[in-house]
mmCIF file of C-alpha atoms in Angstrom:
data_model
loop_
_atom_site.group_PDB
_atom_site.id
_atom_site.type_symbol
_atom_site.label_atom_id
_atom_site.label_comp_id
_atom_site.label_asym_id
_atom_site.label_seq_id
_atom_site.Cartn_x
_atom_site.Cartn_y
_atom_site.Cartn_z
ATOM 1 C CA MET A 87 148.754 151.444 139.742
ATOM 2 C CA ARG A 88 148.425 155.200 139.394
ATOM 3 C CA LEU A 89 150.650 157.696 141.018
ATOM 4 C CA TYR A 90 149.076 158.805 144.247
ATOM 5 C CA ALA A 91 149.592 162.256 145.913
ATOM 6 C CA SER A 92 151.094 160.750 149.004
ATOM 7 C CA CYS A 93 153.625 158.790 146.738
ATOM 8 C CA ILE A 94 154.510 162.061 144.796
ATOM 9 C CA CYS A 95 155.189 163.929 148.141
ATOM 10 C CA CYS A 96 157.081 161.012 149.689
ATOM 11 C CA LEU A 97 159.495 160.875 146.674
ATOM 12 C CA LEU A 98 159.987 164.578 146.310
ATOM 13 C CA ASN A 99 160.517 165.148 150.109
ATOM 14 C CA LYS A 100 163.195 162.375 149.979
ATOM 15 C CA GLN A 101 164.924 164.238 147.191
ATOM 16 C CA GLU A 102 164.956 167.497 148.994
ATOM 17 C CA GLN A 103 166.542 165.769 152.059
ATOM 18 C CA ASN A 104 169.053 164.050 149.704
ATOM 19 C CA ILE A 105 170.316 167.213 148.210
ATOM 20 C CA ARG A 106 170.793 169.132 151.432
ATOM 21 C CA LYS A 107 174.424 168.085 151.428
ATOM 22 C CA PHE A 108 175.068 170.476 148.422
ATOM 23 C CA ASN A 109 175.669 174.104 148.890
ATOM 24 C CA ASP A 110 174.458 175.554 145.518
ATOM 25 C CA GLU A 111 170.978 176.729 146.407
ATOM 26 C CA ALA A 112 170.283 177.872 142.936
ATOM 27 C CA LEU A 113 171.159 174.456 141.467
ATOM 28 C CA LYS A 114 168.976 172.615 144.129
ATOM 29 C CA SER A 115 166.054 174.899 143.258
ATOM 30 C CA GLU A 116 166.246 174.236 139.617
ATOM 31 C CA TYR A 117 166.492 170.453 140.275
ATOM 32 C CA MET A 118 163.335 170.488 142.467
ATOM 33 C CA LYS A 119 161.567 172.591 139.839
ATOM 34 C CA GLU A 120 162.490 170.156 137.220
ATOM 35 C CA LEU A 121 161.181 167.203 139.339
ATOM 36 C CA ALA A 122 157.963 169.181 139.798
ATOM 37 C CA ARG A 123 157.685 169.597 136.052
ATOM 38 C CA ILE A 124 158.191 165.869 135.467
ATOM 39 C CA VAL A 125 155.284 165.138 137.926
ATOM 40 C CA GLY A 126 153.063 167.746 136.199
ATOM 41 C CA ASN A 127 153.603 166.231 132.732
ATOM 42 C CA SER A 128 153.328 162.658 133.880
ATOM 43 C CA GLU A 129 150.808 160.360 132.100
ATOM 44 C CA VAL A 130 147.584 159.252 133.769
ATOM 45 C CA ASP A 131 149.102 155.611 134.095
ATOM 46 C CA ALA A 132 152.411 156.807 135.732
ATOM 47 C CA CYS A 133 153.270 154.986 138.924
ATOM 48 C CA ALA A 134 155.797 155.579 141.630
ATOM 49 C CA PRO A 135 158.587 153.215 140.166
ATOM 50 C CA TRP A 136 158.356 155.268 136.929
ATOM 51 C CA LEU A 137 158.751 158.547 138.885
ATOM 52 C CA ALA A 138 161.709 157.210 140.931
ATOM 53 C CA ALA A 139 163.494 156.254 137.657
ATOM 54 C CA GLU A 140 162.959 159.753 136.226
ATOM 55 C CA ILE A 141 164.176 161.277 139.501
ATOM 56 C CA ARG A 142 167.473 159.159 139.408
ATOM 57 C CA LYS A 143 168.065 160.262 135.808
ATOM 58 C CA THR A 144 167.545 163.956 136.665
ATOM 59 C CA TYR A 145 169.662 163.627 139.707
ATOM 60 C CA GLN A 146 172.619 162.408 137.648
ATOM 61 C CA LYS A 147 172.014 165.329 135.190
ATOM 62 C CA TYR A 148 172.232 167.846 137.820
ATOM 63 C CA PHE A 149 174.748 166.402 140.524
ATOM 64 C CA GLY A 150 176.390 163.546 138.669
ATOM 65 C CA GLY A 151 177.228 160.120 140.141
ATOM 66 C CA THR A 152 174.982 157.086 140.036
ATOM 67 C CA GLY A 153 172.730 157.768 143.051
ATOM 68 C CA GLY A 154 172.936 153.961 143.516
ATOM 69 C CA TYR A 155 173.774 151.559 146.250
ATOM 70 C CA GLU A 156 176.620 149.503 144.746
ATOM 71 C CA LYS A 157 178.467 149.087 147.997
ATOM 72 C CA GLU A 158 175.355 148.214 150.006
ATOM 73 C CA LYS A 159 174.222 145.734 147.479
ATOM 74 C CA LYS A 160 177.285 143.739 147.605
ATOM 75 C CA GLU A 161 177.225 143.945 151.503
ATOM 76 C CA PHE A 162 173.753 142.665 151.872
ATOM 77 C CA ASN A 163 174.135 139.879 149.315
ATOM 78 C CA GLN A 164 177.029 138.674 151.380
ATOM 79 C CA ILE A 165 175.233 139.077 154.555
ATOM 80 C CA LEU A 166 172.429 136.659 153.293
ATOM 81 C CA LEU A 167 175.000 134.320 151.616
ATOM 82 C CA ASP A 168 176.768 133.941 154.957
ATOM 83 C CA VAL A 169 173.544 132.774 156.727
ATOM 84 C CA GLU A 170 172.109 130.928 153.624
ATOM 85 C CA LYS A 171 172.836 127.360 154.853
ATOM 86 C CA ASP A 172 171.566 128.136 158.411
ATOM 87 C CA LEU A 173 168.236 129.592 156.991
ATOM 88 C CA GLU A 174 167.872 126.736 154.522
ATOM 89 C CA GLN A 175 168.238 124.195 157.271
ATOM 90 C CA LYS A 176 165.523 125.928 159.319
ATOM 91 C CA ILE A 177 163.237 125.914 156.320
ATOM 92 C CA LEU A 178 163.752 122.196 155.666
ATOM 93 C CA ASN A 179 163.245 121.310 159.302
ATOM 94 C CA SER A 180 159.910 123.288 159.406
ATOM 95 C CA GLU A 181 156.508 121.667 159.235
ATOM 96 C CA ASP A 182 156.028 123.122 155.627
ATOM 97 C CA PRO A 183 159.261 124.155 154.055
ATOM 98 C CA LEU A 184 157.670 125.919 151.104
ATOM 99 C CA ARG A 185 155.547 128.184 153.406
ATOM 100 C CA THR A 186 158.477 128.886 155.544
ATOM 101 C CA ALA A 187 160.578 129.711 152.541
ATOM 102 C CA LEU A 188 157.944 132.146 151.302
ATOM 103 C CA LEU A 189 157.940 133.806 154.675
ATOM 104 C CA TYR A 190 161.526 134.227 154.855
ATOM 105 C CA ALA A 191 161.562 135.530 151.236
ATOM 106 C CA ARG A 192 159.012 138.042 152.248
ATOM 107 C CA VAL A 193 161.201 139.136 155.285
ATOM 108 C CA GLY A 194 164.027 139.628 152.829
ATOM 109 C CA ASN A 195 161.801 142.412 151.208
ATOM 110 C CA TYR A 196 162.802 144.486 154.243
ATOM 111 C CA ILE A 197 166.220 145.226 152.420
ATOM 112 C CA ASP A 198 164.863 148.311 150.781
ATOM 113 C CA PHE A 199 167.048 151.525 150.945
ATOM 114 C CA SER A 200 164.432 153.522 148.811
ATOM 115 C CA ALA A 201 161.503 152.929 151.037
ATOM 116 C CA LEU A 202 163.140 152.693 154.514
ATOM 117 C CA GLU A 203 165.134 155.373 156.164
ATOM 118 C CA CYS A 204 167.438 152.833 157.815
ATOM 119 C CA VAL A 205 167.881 149.351 156.923
ATOM 120 C CA ASP A 206 169.133 147.680 160.153
ATOM 121 C CA LYS A 207 170.711 144.251 160.031
ATOM 122 C CA GLU A 208 169.485 143.476 163.622
ATOM 123 C CA GLU A 209 166.032 144.228 162.717
ATOM 124 C CA LEU A 210 166.221 142.118 159.639
ATOM 125 C CA PHE A 211 167.188 139.158 161.600
ATOM 126 C CA ASP A 212 164.581 139.769 164.176
ATOM 127 C CA LEU A 213 161.941 139.500 161.486
ATOM 128 C CA PHE A 214 162.969 135.933 160.706
ATOM 129 C CA ASP A 215 161.929 134.910 164.275
ATOM 130 C CA ARG A 216 158.687 136.873 164.238
ATOM 131 C CA GLU A 217 156.039 134.466 165.798
ATOM 132 C CA ASN A 218 152.995 136.095 164.274
ATOM 133 C CA ASP A 219 154.339 136.010 160.741
ATOM 134 C CA ILE A 220 151.785 134.078 158.525
ATOM 135 C CA LEU A 221 150.753 133.623 155.004
ATOM 136 C CA ASP A 222 147.250 134.031 153.907
ATOM 137 C CA GLU A 223 146.220 130.516 154.065
ATOM 138 C CA ASP A 224 143.580 130.728 151.313
ATOM 139 C CA GLU A 225 145.991 132.199 148.916
ATOM 140 C CA TYR A 226 148.778 129.796 149.913
ATOM 141 C CA ARG A 227 146.482 126.755 148.955
ATOM 142 C CA ASN A 228 145.478 128.516 145.805
ATOM 143 C CA PHE A 229 149.080 129.138 145.049
ATOM 144 C CA CYS A 230 150.085 125.422 145.679
ATOM 145 C CA ARG A 231 147.147 124.140 143.676
ATOM 146 C CA GLU A 232 148.025 126.315 140.702
ATOM 147 C CA MET A 233 151.665 125.289 140.771
ATOM 148 C CA GLN A 234 150.555 121.687 140.827
ATOM 149 C CA GLN A 235 148.801 122.344 137.538
ATOM 150 C CA ALA A 236 151.120 124.763 136.030
ATOM 151 C CA LYS A 237 153.743 124.309 133.232
ATOM 152 C CA LYS A 238 155.277 127.692 133.347
ATOM 153 C CA MET A 239 155.975 130.368 135.997
ATOM 154 C CA VAL A 240 157.571 133.752 136.159
ATOM 155 C CA TYR A 241 159.344 134.798 139.422
ATOM 156 C CA VAL A 242 159.898 138.588 139.477
ATOM 157 C CA LEU A 243 162.597 139.536 141.901
ATOM 158 C CA ASP A 244 162.940 142.825 143.847
ATOM 159 C CA ASN A 245 166.026 143.664 145.951
ATOM 160 C CA CYS A 246 169.538 142.715 146.693
ATOM 161 C CA GLY A 247 170.152 140.311 149.643
ATOM 162 C CA GLU A 248 166.483 139.404 149.348
ATOM 163 C CA ILE A 249 167.583 137.454 146.126
ATOM 164 C CA VAL A 250 169.262 134.897 148.255
ATOM 165 C CA LEU A 251 166.134 133.924 149.865
ATOM 166 C CA ASP A 252 164.183 134.015 146.657
ATOM 167 C CA LYS A 253 166.777 131.494 145.474
ATOM 168 C CA LEU A 254 165.696 129.133 148.349
ATOM 169 C CA VAL A 255 162.128 129.463 147.236
ATOM 170 C CA ILE A 256 162.910 128.608 143.717
ATOM 171 C CA ARG A 257 164.992 125.672 144.714
ATOM 172 C CA LEU A 258 162.085 124.214 146.686
ATOM 173 C CA LEU A 259 159.516 125.067 143.984
ATOM 174 C CA LYS A 260 161.643 123.122 141.365
ATOM 175 C CA LYS A 261 161.843 120.281 143.771
ATOM 176 C CA GLN A 262 158.262 120.146 144.705
ATOM 177 C CA TYR A 263 156.893 121.046 141.275
ATOM 178 C CA PRO A 264 159.519 119.590 138.759
ATOM 179 C CA GLN A 265 157.182 119.952 135.846
ATOM 180 C CA VAL A 266 157.066 123.803 136.049
ATOM 181 C CA GLU A 267 159.543 125.785 134.068
ATOM 182 C CA ILE A 268 160.589 128.829 136.249
ATOM 183 C CA THR A 269 162.015 131.912 134.809
ATOM 184 C CA ALA A 270 163.468 134.460 137.408
ATOM 185 C CA VAL A 271 163.409 138.241 136.409
ATOM 186 C CA VAL A 272 165.796 140.882 137.607
ATOM 187 C CA ARG A 273 165.966 144.539 136.632
ATOM 188 C CA GLY A 274 167.594 145.213 133.213
ATOM 189 C CA GLU A 275 169.942 148.006 134.675
ATOM 190 C CA GLU A 276 171.085 149.259 137.959
ATOM 191 C CA VAL A 277 168.374 151.148 139.826
ATOM 192 C CA MET A 278 168.220 151.731 143.622
ATOM 193 C CA ASN A 279 169.291 148.619 145.484
ATOM 194 C CA ASP A 280 167.165 146.333 143.099
ATOM 195 C CA ALA A 281 168.520 142.962 142.024
ATOM 196 C CA THR A 282 170.285 142.843 138.556
ATOM 197 C CA MET A 283 172.032 140.048 136.576
ATOM 198 C CA GLU A 284 175.193 140.850 138.554
ATOM 199 C CA ASP A 285 173.373 140.063 141.793
ATOM 200 C CA ALA A 286 171.969 137.022 140.207
ATOM 201 C CA VAL A 287 175.375 135.763 139.318
ATOM 202 C CA MET A 288 176.962 136.734 142.718
ATOM 203 C CA THR A 289 174.284 134.940 144.757
ATOM 204 C CA GLY A 290 174.253 131.791 142.527
ATOM 205 C CA LEU A 291 170.621 132.100 141.366
ATOM 206 C CA THR A 292 171.832 131.676 137.712
ATOM 207 C CA GLU A 293 173.004 128.101 138.752
ATOM 208 C CA GLU A 294 169.330 127.303 139.986
ATOM 209 C CA THR A 295 167.156 128.593 137.162
ATOM 210 C CA LEU A 296 166.956 130.762 133.993
ATOM 211 C CA VAL A 297 167.387 134.351 134.868
ATOM 212 C CA ILE A 298 166.635 137.177 132.484
ATOM 213 C CA GLY A 299 166.741 141.027 132.675
ATOM 214 C CA ASN A 300 163.470 142.857 132.187
ATOM 215 C CA GLY A 301 164.975 145.297 129.794
ATOM 216 C CA ASP A 302 164.213 148.559 131.879
ATOM 217 C CA ASN A 303 165.838 150.638 134.624
ATOM 218 C CA VAL A 304 162.663 151.084 136.663
ATOM 219 C CA ALA A 305 162.392 149.847 140.115
ATOM 220 C CA GLY A 306 159.361 147.856 139.180
ATOM 221 C CA THR A 307 157.964 146.097 136.124
ATOM 222 C CA ILE A 308 156.067 148.371 133.773
ATOM 223 C CA PHE A 309 154.623 146.304 130.952
ATOM 224 C CA SER A 310 154.864 148.939 128.344
ATOM 225 C CA ARG A 311 158.619 149.218 129.026
ATOM 226 C CA ILE A 312 159.726 145.410 129.380
ATOM 227 C CA SER A 313 161.738 143.593 126.850
ATOM 228 C CA PRO A 314 159.930 141.368 124.172
ATOM 229 C CA GLU A 315 161.470 138.334 125.794
ATOM 230 C CA LEU A 316 159.976 139.025 129.155
ATOM 231 C CA ARG A 317 156.658 139.952 127.647
ATOM 232 C CA GLN A 318 156.534 136.590 125.883
ATOM 233 C CA LYS A 319 157.561 134.655 129.027
ATOM 234 C CA ILE A 320 154.703 136.536 130.879
ATOM 235 C CA GLU A 321 152.065 135.681 128.151
ATOM 236 C CA GLU A 322 153.065 132.024 128.336
ATOM 237 C CA ALA A 323 153.057 131.699 132.278
ATOM 238 C CA ASP A 324 150.300 130.101 134.073
ATOM 239 C CA LEU A 325 151.281 132.236 137.145
ATOM 240 C CA LEU A 326 153.684 134.935 138.268
ATOM 241 C CA LEU A 327 155.159 135.573 141.698
ATOM 242 C CA ALA A 328 156.195 139.228 142.173
ATOM 243 C CA LYS A 329 158.193 140.400 144.993
ATOM 244 C CA GLY A 330 158.076 143.842 146.780
ATOM 245 C CA GLN A 331 156.102 147.065 146.864
ATOM 246 C CA GLY A 332 157.507 148.358 143.459
ATOM 247 C CA ASN A 333 156.344 145.430 141.512
ATOM 248 C CA PHE A 334 152.818 145.732 143.098
ATOM 249 C CA GLU A 335 152.737 149.427 142.337
ATOM 250 C CA SER A 336 153.770 148.824 138.634
ATOM 251 C CA MET A 337 151.935 145.503 138.010
ATOM 252 C CA TYR A 338 148.594 145.739 139.874
ATOM 253 C CA GLY A 339 145.811 146.088 137.503
ATOM 254 C CA CYS A 340 147.556 144.135 134.731
ATOM 255 C CA GLY A 341 144.992 141.364 134.818
ATOM 256 C CA LYS A 342 147.576 138.507 134.993
ATOM 257 C CA ASN A 343 147.548 135.723 137.604
ATOM 258 C CA VAL A 344 150.058 137.400 139.823
ATOM 259 C CA TYR A 345 150.801 136.526 143.462
ATOM 260 C CA TYR A 346 152.400 139.540 145.206
ATOM 261 C CA LEU A 347 154.562 138.942 148.200
ATOM 262 C CA PHE A 348 155.922 141.937 150.131
ATOM 263 C CA LEU A 349 156.183 143.952 153.295
ATOM 264 C CA CYS A 350 154.168 147.107 154.020
ATOM 265 C CA LYS A 351 156.971 149.607 154.376
ATOM 266 C CA CYS A 352 155.412 152.989 153.595
ATOM 267 C CA ASP A 353 152.558 154.913 154.772
ATOM 268 C CA TRP A 354 150.491 154.339 151.622
ATOM 269 C CA PHE A 355 150.604 150.582 151.820
ATOM 270 C CA ILE A 356 150.114 150.613 155.499
ATOM 271 C CA LYS A 357 146.952 152.599 154.934
ATOM 272 C CA LYS A 358 145.508 150.918 152.014
ATOM 273 C CA PHE A 359 145.921 147.372 153.506
ATOM 274 C CA GLN A 360 145.058 148.518 156.953
ATOM 275 C CA ALA A 361 148.395 146.916 158.091
ATOM 276 C CA GLU A 362 151.065 147.499 160.667
ATOM 277 C CA ARG A 363 154.639 148.599 159.732
ATOM 278 C CA LEU A 364 156.472 145.912 158.105
ATOM 279 C CA GLN A 365 153.363 143.547 157.969
ATOM 280 C CA GLY A 366 153.655 140.993 155.442
ATOM 281 C CA MET A 367 151.212 140.431 152.435
ATOM 282 C CA PHE A 368 150.475 137.448 150.051
ATOM 283 C CA VAL A 369 147.837 138.688 147.838
ATOM 284 C CA ASN A 370 146.505 137.689 144.280
ATOM 285 C CA GLU A 371 145.867 140.183 141.533
ATOM 286 C CA LYS A 372 142.452 139.014 140.926
ATOM 287 C CA ARG A 373 141.243 138.698 144.540
ATOM 288 C CA VAL A 374 143.249 141.451 146.525
ATOM 289 C CA LYS A 375 141.216 143.900 148.479
ATOM 290 C CA PHE A 376 142.438 147.247 149.926
ATOM 291 C CA ILE A 377 140.673 150.415 150.885
#
């Protein structure tokens, strides 16, 4: 999905706010100018996750540090691990455990330090009890039908903490569709608060299924940049499940059989899907409609 004007403004405005803590006005000015040059020289197929990766690299060049969320990642992984058993029991006691697990995994997409100004633990837990939270029933039936017929599936992860809930989905999928070989995909390097192999190990996902890195440091999945291993997995897959806005932004238009599961957290998604803040989506690459 191409880089929209509103996405450019959002990312650049956040950077201006992010560097206010520094006193060197000349350095800050040069930094913002370089970001403007990066935007101006971007290719026609550039997307927001690509620009975010370029911004992170440029930030390190000017101000040092990682610009990452190492502490927050471990904190939210542990927060979800602490409630994992309780949530799993609620899932298993529900009328349709797989549907409930997908709803909970979508709620976990709230844990996004790049899209939200404040990630509040209380709001996160309130979302689990949201009464009007539903999946698109048509797409859910399509997904279950295709899983029944599938042999291989790729599950593209998004954020820390959220990965614990994805693990519960994968556990149910493996039980309900034992014939399907499931490959979970994390980011190839540290980027924002996205899940990496370190998070997969910490949360126990590597004990549930095969986990591979995507070979890239972008907060999304850009097909021209992913590893040959992942490219082969995607080509062989009967369907993909991709979590989060970043994966939608970078994967939409790929033509693959992708089911996207995410919360609408920013103004662009809210407008395009005519949704409310934090409204959940479960859409398919070939059938999704937005303005």
